[in-house]
Amino acid sequence: MAIVKLSVIGCGYLGAVHASCMADLGHEVVGIDVDAAKVAQLNAGEPPFHEPGLGEVLRRALDSGRLRFSTDMADAASARVHFVGVGTPQQQGSYAADLTYVDAAIDALVPHLHAGSDGPAVVAGKSTVPVGTAARLAEKIGDAGVLAWNPEFLREGFAVQDTVAPDRLVYGLPGDDAKAAVARDALDAVYASILERGTPRLTADYASAELVKVAANSFLATKISFINAMAEMCEVTGADVSFLAEAIGHDDRIGKKFLKAGIGFGGGCLPKDIRAFMARAGELGAEQSLTFLREVDSINLRRRQHVVNLTVHALEGRVPGKPVAVLGAAFKPHSDDIRDSPALDVASRLSGLGAKVRIVDPAAGPVLRRVRPDLDVRDSAHDAVAGAHVVLLLTEWPEFRDLDPVELGESVEHRTIIDGRNVLDSAAWRAAGWTYIGLGRP
Ligand code: UGA
């Protein structure tokens, strides 16, 4: 495999993993980020966020001498391929994506793009952007380099595995055939060892590649909201949504994945991506094509209030001053990411109603203490549930799923558990004297 010199601009969840994995595959990589503290942490071999397996890959790559991190964009100058993986958060007060960081990254990078003996520099966009962004950025880059759009499909918690063994690679290429060949060949060289294993590689125009990403996330979000709408139907009929999901999932055309009903989806991707997609459709005069995503978003947000209502009901309407244990703060297990976390949203709403919320999360605890000093963050589930009038399981960490209902029952004030992720064995909890409340389950 030929070694390619790479830069990765933006060292967040996407960039730090991509830089580490690409260096581990054998390439020479410099990761660039404006955050000096993050760069120092990465250079010391410490991932700045919780991601299983990343620490090992990062340290192995640093030890090999093929990976380093810098705040200086000039350090990207000798690279042949430049990946851009900066954030595209939701704009304040609007559904649209904030492209400030993408534009700033490209503006800072362009003066450092140089052609080498093997051809012009290639810029590969990885951030999730509104359709049409790549074409605009290609204009900005002009003759300084060739732009490809190479969306990323990694899941937090499985980021290393998804980066080195993706389901597919997608390249959005320029319309000009010669430029397209340059971009395609450069990306093929970077991903040679992944492609050798038979990973599907799909090439298209910029717009199609940009749309693949938001279409995939919209489909996943729709699947989750679909099953949560079915959970609402189960709640009014006494049916069981877990049974329903399993039974429809046996049909290969539907499949079992992403049909777990509960408090809904969160994180830094699905919620903001469907909103940015709707905003972009509106700009393009195609608002109607995506109005269903508005419903997907509202079903999702309704689940959070539903859990709050169940809690208020369990407390017989007397919420102020009542100790409530919340198990989980991250938007999903195996992550410390609390961006748009349903668990944290529910905890905040209950706290706003005056409940004495004690929250615990195996990974997000330190982040919570830093950014949410108003919350009572505990170190263990046992500590959080002591004296609780109701316990809420909101992020399905294995250590919460495995809690012993008999033992836990001894330290609470009232044995009421709300299983916001439908992962507990309801019979075992009921047998231990608990009132078990699932979502969309009798
Ligand atoms: C998501 C996509 O799954 C990735 O493919 C994509 O690359 C990524 O966004 C991105 O755009 O960068 P991620 O945000 O890491 O990945 O998390 P998911 O595993 O998709 O979970 C999202 C949310 O849906 C979580 O809150 C999870 O608890 C919830 N979920 C998931 C359900 O409520 N039910 C399910 O059946 C599945």
Short mmCIF file of C-alpha atoms and ligand atoms in Angstrom, two decimals:
data_model
loop_
_atom_site.label_atom_id
_atom_site.label_comp_id
_atom_site.label_asym_id
_atom_site.label_seq_id
_atom_site.Cartn_x
_atom_site.Cartn_y
_atom_site.Cartn_z
CA MET A 1 0.00 0.00 0.00
CA ALA A 2 1.32 3.44 -0.94
CA ILE A 3 1.70 5.83 1.99
CA VAL A 4 -0.23 9.07 1.42
CA LYS A 5 0.46 12.30 3.29
CA LEU A 6 -2.81 13.51 4.80
CA SER A 7 -4.13 16.38 6.83
CA VAL A 8 -7.37 16.22 8.80
CA ILE A 9 -8.87 19.63 9.58
CA GLY A 10 -11.06 19.53 12.69
CA CYS A 11 -10.32 17.02 15.45
CA GLY A 12 -13.73 16.44 16.99
CA TYR A 13 -15.65 13.15 17.07
CA LEU A 14 -15.12 12.70 13.35
CA GLY A 15 -11.66 14.17 12.71
CA ALA A 16 -9.80 12.75 15.72
CA VAL A 17 -11.01 9.25 14.85
CA HIS A 18 -10.32 9.66 11.12
CA ALA A 19 -6.80 11.03 11.71
CA SER A 20 -5.92 8.25 14.17
CA CYS A 21 -7.35 5.45 12.02
CA MET A 22 -5.74 6.71 8.78
CA ALA A 23 -2.32 6.89 10.50
CA ASP A 24 -2.91 3.42 11.95
CA LEU A 25 -3.59 2.16 8.40
CA GLY A 26 -0.09 3.38 7.45
CA HIS A 27 -0.52 6.94 6.19
CA GLU A 28 1.36 10.02 7.43
CA VAL A 29 -1.19 12.28 9.09
CA VAL A 30 -1.33 15.69 10.68
CA GLY A 31 -4.53 16.61 12.51
CA ILE A 32 -5.27 20.34 12.69
CA ASP A 33 -7.58 21.99 15.21
CA VAL A 34 -7.95 25.56 16.49
CA ASP A 35 -8.38 24.29 20.08
CA ALA A 36 -4.84 24.21 21.57
CA ALA A 37 -5.94 22.23 24.65
CA LYS A 38 -7.48 19.52 22.47
CA VAL A 39 -4.37 19.36 20.29
CA ALA A 40 -2.15 19.00 23.37
CA GLN A 41 -4.37 16.23 24.74
CA LEU A 42 -4.33 14.34 21.44
CA ASN A 43 -0.54 14.69 21.14
CA ALA A 44 -0.30 13.23 24.66
CA GLY A 45 -2.29 10.19 23.48
CA GLU A 46 -5.48 11.06 25.38
CA PRO A 47 -8.74 11.13 23.41
CA PRO A 48 -10.64 14.31 24.35
CA PHE A 49 -13.92 12.36 24.47
CA HIS A 50 -15.09 8.86 25.33
CA GLU A 51 -14.89 6.53 22.35
CA PRO A 52 -14.23 2.79 22.81
CA GLY A 53 -10.93 1.67 21.21
CA LEU A 54 -9.83 5.16 20.16
CA GLY A 55 -7.16 5.49 22.89
CA GLU A 56 -5.32 2.37 21.68
CA VAL A 57 -5.42 3.40 18.01
CA LEU A 58 -4.36 6.97 18.82
CA ARG A 59 -1.39 5.90 20.96
CA ARG A 60 -0.30 3.23 18.47
CA ALA A 61 -0.39 5.81 15.65
CA LEU A 62 1.51 8.41 17.73
CA ASP A 63 4.14 5.81 18.68
CA SER A 64 4.60 4.90 14.99
CA GLY A 65 5.65 8.52 14.34
CA ARG A 66 3.07 8.82 11.55
CA LEU A 67 0.59 10.96 13.48
CA ARG A 68 0.76 14.38 15.07
CA PHE A 69 -1.64 17.18 15.87
CA SER A 70 -1.13 20.91 15.44
CA THR A 71 -2.97 24.23 15.68
CA ASP A 72 -1.00 25.62 12.74
CA MET A 73 -2.66 25.21 9.34
CA ALA A 74 0.78 25.65 7.70
CA ASP A 75 1.58 22.14 8.99
CA ALA A 76 -0.98 20.81 6.50
CA ALA A 77 1.00 22.23 3.57
CA SER A 78 2.96 19.08 2.70
CA ALA A 79 -0.11 16.83 2.63
CA ARG A 80 -1.55 15.49 -0.63
CA VAL A 81 -5.09 14.86 0.62
CA HIS A 82 -6.81 17.17 3.11
CA PHE A 83 -9.90 15.88 4.92
CA VAL A 84 -12.24 18.51 6.32
CA GLY A 85 -14.27 17.24 9.27
CA VAL A 86 -15.28 20.35 11.20
CA GLY A 87 -18.70 20.68 12.85
CA THR A 88 -21.86 21.98 11.19
CA PRO A 89 -24.12 22.65 14.21
CA GLN A 90 -27.67 23.94 14.07
CA GLN A 91 -27.79 27.75 13.84
CA GLN A 92 -29.14 29.63 16.85
CA GLY A 93 -32.81 30.41 16.28
CA SER A 94 -33.06 28.56 12.96
CA TYR A 95 -33.19 25.01 11.61
CA ALA A 96 -30.38 25.69 9.13
CA ALA A 97 -26.83 24.38 9.53
CA ASP A 98 -24.14 26.81 10.61
CA LEU A 99 -21.40 26.60 7.97
CA THR A 100 -19.05 29.09 9.64
CA TYR A 101 -16.52 26.41 10.58
CA VAL A 102 -16.51 24.76 7.16
CA ASP A 103 -15.96 28.06 5.38
CA ALA A 104 -13.29 29.13 7.88
CA ALA A 105 -11.47 25.80 7.45
CA ILE A 106 -11.46 26.07 3.64
CA ASP A 107 -10.40 29.74 3.72
CA ALA A 108 -7.51 28.90 6.05
CA LEU A 109 -6.49 25.83 4.07
CA VAL A 110 -6.50 27.21 0.51
CA PRO A 111 -3.26 29.27 0.85
CA HIS A 112 -1.47 26.08 1.97
CA LEU A 113 -2.60 23.84 -0.90
CA HIS A 114 0.31 22.81 -3.12
CA ALA A 115 0.55 20.44 -6.04
CA GLY A 116 3.10 17.66 -5.53
CA SER A 117 4.93 15.31 -7.90
CA ASP A 118 1.84 13.07 -7.85
CA GLY A 119 -0.60 15.82 -8.87
CA PRO A 120 -2.69 18.60 -7.39
CA ALA A 121 -3.78 18.71 -3.76
CA VAL A 122 -7.13 17.05 -3.07
CA VAL A 123 -9.56 18.43 -0.48
CA ALA A 124 -12.03 15.80 0.75
CA GLY A 125 -15.05 17.19 2.60
CA LYS A 126 -16.39 14.90 5.32
CA SER A 127 -18.61 17.26 7.32
CA THR A 128 -22.39 16.88 6.95
CA VAL A 129 -23.43 19.87 4.85
CA PRO A 130 -26.54 21.20 3.09
CA VAL A 131 -26.73 20.04 -0.52
CA GLY A 132 -25.02 22.59 -2.76
CA THR A 133 -22.20 23.38 -0.31
CA ALA A 134 -19.56 21.33 -2.15
CA ALA A 135 -20.17 23.14 -5.43
CA ARG A 136 -19.82 26.47 -3.63
CA LEU A 137 -16.62 25.38 -1.87
CA ALA A 138 -15.14 24.08 -5.13
CA GLU A 139 -15.50 27.62 -6.54
CA LYS A 140 -13.69 28.97 -3.52
CA ILE A 141 -10.83 26.48 -3.92
CA GLY A 142 -10.57 27.27 -7.64
CA ASP A 143 -7.34 26.01 -9.20
CA ALA A 144 -5.57 25.64 -5.84
CA GLY A 145 -6.78 22.04 -5.55
CA VAL A 146 -9.49 19.52 -6.43
CA LEU A 147 -12.51 19.02 -4.17
CA ALA A 148 -14.19 15.67 -3.48
CA TRP A 149 -17.16 15.12 -1.15
CA ASN A 150 -16.62 12.02 0.96
CA PRO A 151 -19.40 11.77 3.58
CA GLU A 152 -18.81 9.96 6.83
CA PHE A 153 -21.25 7.43 8.27
CA LEU A 154 -19.59 6.56 11.58
CA ARG A 155 -21.64 6.02 14.70
CA GLU A 156 -20.36 7.30 18.03
CA GLY A 157 -19.48 4.33 20.21
CA PHE A 158 -18.44 2.35 17.12
CA ALA A 159 -16.42 5.09 15.44
CA VAL A 160 -13.14 3.18 15.05
CA GLN A 161 -14.81 0.09 13.63
CA ASP A 162 -16.99 2.19 11.30
CA THR A 163 -13.94 4.13 10.04
CA VAL A 164 -11.70 1.15 9.26
CA ALA A 165 -14.49 -1.17 8.12
CA PRO A 166 -17.25 1.05 6.69
CA ASP A 167 -20.35 -0.38 4.99
CA ARG A 168 -19.51 1.70 1.91
CA LEU A 169 -17.38 4.58 0.70
CA VAL A 170 -19.05 7.43 -1.19
CA TYR A 171 -17.11 9.89 -3.35
CA GLY A 172 -18.79 13.02 -4.73
CA LEU A 173 -16.60 14.10 -7.66
CA PRO A 174 -16.26 17.23 -9.80
CA GLY A 175 -18.00 17.38 -13.18
CA ASP A 176 -14.68 17.78 -15.02
CA ASP A 177 -13.47 14.25 -15.93
CA ALA A 178 -9.76 14.95 -15.45
CA LYS A 179 -10.33 16.53 -12.03
CA ALA A 180 -12.72 13.72 -11.06
CA ALA A 181 -10.03 11.15 -11.89
CA VAL A 182 -7.47 13.01 -9.74
CA ALA A 183 -9.83 13.09 -6.75
CA ARG A 184 -10.97 9.48 -7.20
CA ASP A 185 -7.43 8.11 -7.54
CA ALA A 186 -6.22 10.05 -4.50
CA LEU A 187 -9.09 8.74 -2.33
CA ASP A 188 -8.56 5.21 -3.67
CA ALA A 189 -4.92 5.44 -2.57
CA VAL A 190 -5.97 6.58 0.92
CA TYR A 191 -8.58 3.83 1.29
CA ALA A 192 -6.60 1.11 -0.59
CA SER A 193 -6.57 -1.37 2.31
CA ILE A 194 -10.30 -0.86 2.95
CA LEU A 195 -11.16 -1.25 -0.74
CA GLU A 196 -9.05 -4.42 -1.01
CA ARG A 197 -11.50 -6.10 1.34
CA GLY A 198 -14.30 -5.56 -1.18
CA THR A 199 -15.92 -2.53 0.50
CA PRO A 200 -18.42 -1.03 -1.99
CA ARG A 201 -17.16 2.28 -3.39
CA LEU A 202 -19.78 4.50 -5.02
CA THR A 203 -18.94 7.56 -7.06
CA ALA A 204 -21.36 10.36 -7.98
CA ASP A 205 -21.68 14.11 -8.45
CA TYR A 206 -21.32 16.43 -5.45
CA ALA A 207 -25.06 16.89 -4.83
CA SER A 208 -25.78 13.14 -4.79
CA ALA A 209 -22.93 12.48 -2.37
CA GLU A 210 -24.10 15.27 -0.05
CA LEU A 211 -27.67 13.94 -0.20
CA VAL A 212 -26.63 10.34 0.57
CA LYS A 213 -25.56 11.42 4.02
CA VAL A 214 -28.65 13.41 4.98
CA ALA A 215 -30.95 10.87 3.32
CA ALA A 216 -29.37 8.08 5.39
CA ASN A 217 -29.74 10.01 8.66
CA SER A 218 -33.29 11.06 7.77
CA PHE A 219 -34.22 7.45 7.08
CA LEU A 220 -32.76 6.31 10.41
CA ALA A 221 -34.58 9.11 12.26
CA THR A 222 -37.81 8.20 10.46
CA LYS A 223 -37.45 4.55 11.46
CA ILE A 224 -37.06 5.52 15.13
CA SER A 225 -39.98 7.95 15.05
CA PHE A 226 -42.11 5.39 13.24
CA ILE A 227 -41.64 2.86 16.02
CA ASN A 228 -42.18 5.56 18.64
CA ALA A 229 -45.48 6.47 16.95
CA MET A 230 -46.37 2.77 17.17
CA ALA A 231 -45.43 2.95 20.87
CA GLU A 232 -48.02 5.72 21.24
CA MET A 233 -50.57 3.41 19.60
CA CYS A 234 -49.53 0.61 21.94
CA GLU A 235 -50.00 2.92 24.91
CA VAL A 236 -53.65 3.56 24.02
CA THR A 237 -54.41 -0.07 23.16
CA GLY A 238 -52.45 -2.03 25.75
CA ALA A 239 -50.26 -3.64 23.08
CA ASP A 240 -46.49 -4.21 23.34
CA VAL A 241 -44.23 -2.23 20.98
CA SER A 242 -41.20 -4.49 21.60
CA PHE A 243 -43.20 -7.46 20.35
CA LEU A 244 -44.47 -5.39 17.42
CA ALA A 245 -40.92 -4.32 16.43
CA GLU A 246 -39.68 -7.89 16.58
CA ALA A 247 -42.59 -9.23 14.59
CA ILE A 248 -42.42 -6.66 11.78
CA GLY A 249 -38.61 -6.85 11.82
CA HIS A 250 -38.69 -10.49 10.70
CA ASP A 251 -39.66 -9.10 7.30
CA ASP A 252 -36.26 -8.54 5.62
CA ARG A 253 -37.67 -5.51 3.83
CA ILE A 254 -38.22 -3.85 7.21
CA GLY A 255 -35.40 -5.35 9.30
CA LYS A 256 -35.01 -5.27 13.08
CA LYS A 257 -32.41 -2.52 13.41
CA PHE A 258 -33.30 1.01 14.54
CA LEU A 259 -36.74 -0.07 15.73
CA LYS A 260 -36.13 0.37 19.45
CA ALA A 261 -38.89 2.49 20.89
CA GLY A 262 -38.08 4.66 23.89
CA ILE A 263 -37.34 8.29 24.65
CA GLY A 264 -36.21 8.87 21.09
CA PHE A 265 -33.12 9.97 19.23
CA GLY A 266 -30.66 12.68 20.15
CA GLY A 267 -26.99 13.49 19.68
CA GLY A 268 -25.06 15.87 17.49
CA CYS A 269 -26.31 14.36 14.21
CA LEU A 270 -29.83 13.02 13.65
CA PRO A 271 -31.82 15.92 15.21
CA LYS A 272 -29.83 18.73 13.61
CA ASP A 273 -29.41 16.91 10.30
CA ILE A 274 -33.14 16.44 9.71
CA ARG A 275 -33.75 20.09 10.63
CA ALA A 276 -30.97 21.38 8.36
CA PHE A 277 -32.34 19.16 5.57
CA MET A 278 -35.80 20.73 5.98
CA ALA A 279 -34.27 24.22 5.99
CA ARG A 280 -32.34 23.48 2.81
CA ALA A 281 -35.43 22.02 1.10
CA GLY A 282 -37.22 25.28 1.92
CA GLU A 283 -34.41 27.33 0.35
CA LEU A 284 -34.65 25.18 -2.77
CA GLY A 285 -38.44 25.61 -3.01
CA ALA A 286 -38.99 21.94 -2.18
CA GLU A 287 -40.25 22.34 1.38
CA GLN A 288 -43.17 19.99 0.75
CA SER A 289 -40.89 17.06 -0.06
CA LEU A 290 -39.64 16.99 3.52
CA THR A 291 -42.62 18.11 5.60
CA PHE A 292 -42.81 14.52 6.93
CA LEU A 293 -39.51 15.19 8.73
CA ARG A 294 -41.28 17.84 10.80
CA GLU A 295 -43.56 15.06 12.06
CA VAL A 296 -40.53 12.80 12.65
CA ASP A 297 -39.04 15.59 14.80
CA SER A 298 -42.27 16.21 16.76
CA ILE A 299 -42.89 12.51 17.47
CA ASN A 300 -39.33 12.37 18.75
CA LEU A 301 -39.65 15.39 21.03
CA ARG A 302 -43.06 14.17 22.30
CA ARG A 303 -41.39 11.09 23.79
CA ARG A 304 -39.39 13.25 26.17
CA GLN A 305 -42.45 15.02 27.54
CA HIS A 306 -44.24 11.67 27.78
CA VAL A 307 -41.54 10.40 30.16
CA VAL A 308 -41.83 13.61 32.19
CA ASN A 309 -45.62 13.10 32.37
CA LEU A 310 -45.18 9.47 33.48
CA THR A 311 -42.82 10.64 36.21
CA VAL A 312 -45.22 13.34 37.41
CA HIS A 313 -47.98 10.72 37.46
CA ALA A 314 -45.78 8.29 39.41
CA LEU A 315 -45.19 11.07 41.95
CA GLU A 316 -48.96 11.65 42.11
CA GLY A 317 -48.46 15.19 40.87
CA ARG A 318 -46.35 16.20 43.87
CA VAL A 319 -43.00 16.82 42.21
CA PRO A 320 -41.25 19.65 44.10
CA GLY A 321 -38.62 18.37 46.50
CA LYS A 322 -39.03 14.70 45.49
CA PRO A 323 -35.81 12.76 44.94
CA VAL A 324 -35.77 11.34 41.40
CA ALA A 325 -32.91 9.15 40.15
CA VAL A 326 -31.95 9.49 36.49
CA LEU A 327 -29.72 6.71 35.14
CA GLY A 328 -27.98 8.03 32.04
CA ALA A 329 -27.17 11.44 30.61
CA ALA A 330 -25.37 10.69 27.33
CA PHE A 331 -27.51 10.53 24.17
CA LYS A 332 -26.64 6.85 23.90
CA PRO A 333 -24.44 4.33 25.70
CA HIS A 334 -20.67 4.04 25.04
CA SER A 335 -20.48 7.80 24.52
CA ASP A 336 -20.04 10.84 26.77
CA ASP A 337 -21.80 13.05 24.23
CA ILE A 338 -24.65 15.03 25.80
CA ARG A 339 -25.51 17.12 22.72
CA ASP A 340 -29.31 17.13 22.35
CA SER A 341 -29.49 14.18 24.73
CA PRO A 342 -33.06 13.01 25.43
CA ALA A 343 -31.93 11.74 28.86
CA LEU A 344 -30.51 15.09 29.86
CA ASP A 345 -33.53 16.93 28.47
CA VAL A 346 -35.89 14.83 30.62
CA ALA A 347 -33.66 15.34 33.67
CA SER A 348 -33.62 19.11 33.05
CA ARG A 349 -37.41 19.28 32.62
CA LEU A 350 -37.95 17.37 35.89
CA SER A 351 -35.45 19.57 37.65
CA GLY A 352 -37.34 22.58 36.26
CA LEU A 353 -40.52 21.19 37.87
CA GLY A 354 -38.73 21.18 41.23
CA ALA A 355 -37.78 17.50 41.52
CA LYS A 356 -34.49 16.76 43.27
CA VAL A 357 -32.86 15.06 40.30
CA ARG A 358 -29.79 12.91 40.94
CA ILE A 359 -28.18 11.92 37.70
CA VAL A 360 -25.46 9.38 36.97
CA ASP A 361 -23.68 8.40 33.76
CA PRO A 362 -20.62 6.11 33.44
CA ALA A 363 -18.92 8.37 30.87
CA ALA A 364 -20.69 11.73 30.77
CA GLY A 365 -20.31 12.47 34.52
CA PRO A 366 -17.22 14.72 34.18
CA VAL A 367 -18.71 16.62 31.20
CA LEU A 368 -21.95 17.15 33.13
CA ARG A 369 -20.15 18.48 36.19
CA ARG A 370 -18.37 20.98 33.94
CA VAL A 371 -21.28 22.24 31.84
CA ARG A 372 -24.28 21.61 34.12
CA PRO A 373 -23.23 22.68 37.62
CA ASP A 374 -26.95 23.11 38.41
CA LEU A 375 -27.43 19.31 38.35
CA ASP A 376 -26.71 16.89 41.20
CA VAL A 377 -24.32 14.48 39.48
CA ARG A 378 -23.63 11.23 41.34
CA ASP A 379 -20.82 8.71 40.84
CA SER A 380 -22.80 5.47 41.01
CA ALA A 381 -26.29 4.22 40.34
CA HIS A 382 -26.58 3.13 43.97
CA ASP A 383 -25.73 6.62 45.15
CA ALA A 384 -28.24 8.19 42.72
CA VAL A 385 -31.15 5.91 43.67
CA ALA A 386 -30.76 6.12 47.47
CA GLY A 387 -34.07 7.44 48.81
CA ALA A 388 -35.52 7.99 45.30
CA HIS A 389 -39.29 8.09 44.85
CA VAL A 390 -38.93 7.09 41.22
CA VAL A 391 -36.01 5.76 39.13
CA LEU A 392 -35.69 6.58 35.41
CA LEU A 393 -33.45 4.53 33.13
CA LEU A 394 -32.80 6.87 30.19
CA THR A 395 -29.50 5.73 28.60
CA GLU A 396 -29.14 1.97 28.23
CA TRP A 397 -25.59 1.50 29.53
CA PRO A 398 -24.87 -2.22 30.20
CA GLU A 399 -24.18 -1.46 33.88
CA PHE A 400 -27.72 -0.04 34.23
CA ARG A 401 -29.33 -2.91 32.36
CA ASP A 402 -27.56 -5.34 34.68
CA LEU A 403 -28.67 -3.69 37.93
CA ASP A 404 -30.14 -6.12 40.44
CA PRO A 405 -33.74 -5.06 41.15
CA VAL A 406 -33.75 -6.85 44.53
CA GLU A 407 -30.62 -5.08 45.77
CA LEU A 408 -31.63 -1.71 44.33
CA GLY A 409 -35.09 -2.01 45.84
CA GLU A 410 -33.58 -1.90 49.31
CA SER A 411 -32.24 1.64 48.94
CA VAL A 412 -35.17 3.45 47.24
CA GLU A 413 -38.12 5.10 48.94
CA HIS A 414 -40.62 3.83 46.34
CA ARG A 415 -40.03 0.95 43.96
CA THR A 416 -41.09 2.62 40.73
CA ILE A 417 -38.93 2.31 37.63
CA ILE A 418 -39.54 4.01 34.29
CA ASP A 419 -37.63 2.12 31.61
CA GLY A 420 -37.13 4.83 28.98
CA ARG A 421 -35.29 2.43 26.68
CA ASN A 422 -37.36 -0.75 27.11
CA VAL A 423 -34.30 -2.79 28.00
CA LEU A 424 -35.11 -4.20 31.43
CA ASP A 425 -36.65 -7.58 32.17
CA SER A 426 -40.04 -6.31 33.32
CA ALA A 427 -40.97 -9.66 34.93
CA ALA A 428 -37.81 -9.70 37.07
CA TRP A 429 -38.39 -6.13 38.25
CA ARG A 430 -42.05 -6.78 39.03
CA ALA A 431 -41.09 -9.97 40.89
CA ALA A 432 -38.77 -7.84 43.05
CA GLY A 433 -41.72 -5.65 44.03
CA TRP A 434 -41.23 -2.81 41.57
CA THR A 435 -43.88 -0.95 39.62
CA TYR A 436 -42.34 -1.30 36.16
CA ILE A 437 -43.32 1.29 33.52
CA GLY A 438 -42.03 0.71 29.98
CA LEU A 439 -42.71 2.90 26.94
CA GLY A 440 -45.35 1.40 24.68
CA ARG A 441 -45.42 -1.74 26.79
CA PRO A 442 -48.24 -2.90 29.02
C1 UGA B 1 -25.79 8.69 13.51
C2 UGA B 1 -25.85 7.66 12.36
O1 UGA B 1 -26.29 6.41 12.89
C3 UGA B 1 -24.47 7.49 11.72
O2 UGA B 1 -24.56 6.59 10.65
C4 UGA B 1 -24.01 8.87 11.22
O3 UGA B 1 -22.72 8.79 10.64
C5 UGA B 1 -23.95 9.82 12.40
O4 UGA B 1 -25.26 9.93 13.00
C6 UGA B 1 -23.48 11.15 11.89
O5 UGA B 1 -24.24 11.79 11.15
O6 UGA B 1 -22.34 11.52 12.12
P1 UGA B 1 -24.93 8.60 16.04
O7 UGA B 1 -25.45 9.99 16.16
O8 UGA B 1 -23.59 8.27 16.56
O9 UGA B 1 -24.91 8.16 14.49
O10 UGA B 1 -25.97 7.69 16.81
P2 UGA B 1 -27.02 6.55 16.46
O11 UGA B 1 -26.45 5.24 16.82
O12 UGA B 1 -27.57 6.73 15.10
O13 UGA B 1 -28.16 6.89 17.52
C7 UGA B 1 -28.84 8.13 17.45
C8 UGA B 1 -29.92 8.21 18.49
O14 UGA B 1 -31.00 7.34 18.16
C9 UGA B 1 -29.50 7.82 19.90
O15 UGA B 1 -30.03 8.77 20.81
C10 UGA B 1 -30.12 6.46 20.11
O16 UGA B 1 -30.40 6.19 21.44
C11 UGA B 1 -31.40 6.59 19.29
N1 UGA B 1 -31.95 5.30 18.81
C12 UGA B 1 -31.25 4.52 17.96
C13 UGA B 1 -33.23 4.92 19.21
O17 UGA B 1 -33.91 5.62 19.99
N2 UGA B 1 -33.76 3.74 18.75
C14 UGA B 1 -33.08 2.94 17.90
O18 UGA B 1 -33.62 1.89 17.50
C15 UGA B 1 -31.79 3.34 17.50
#
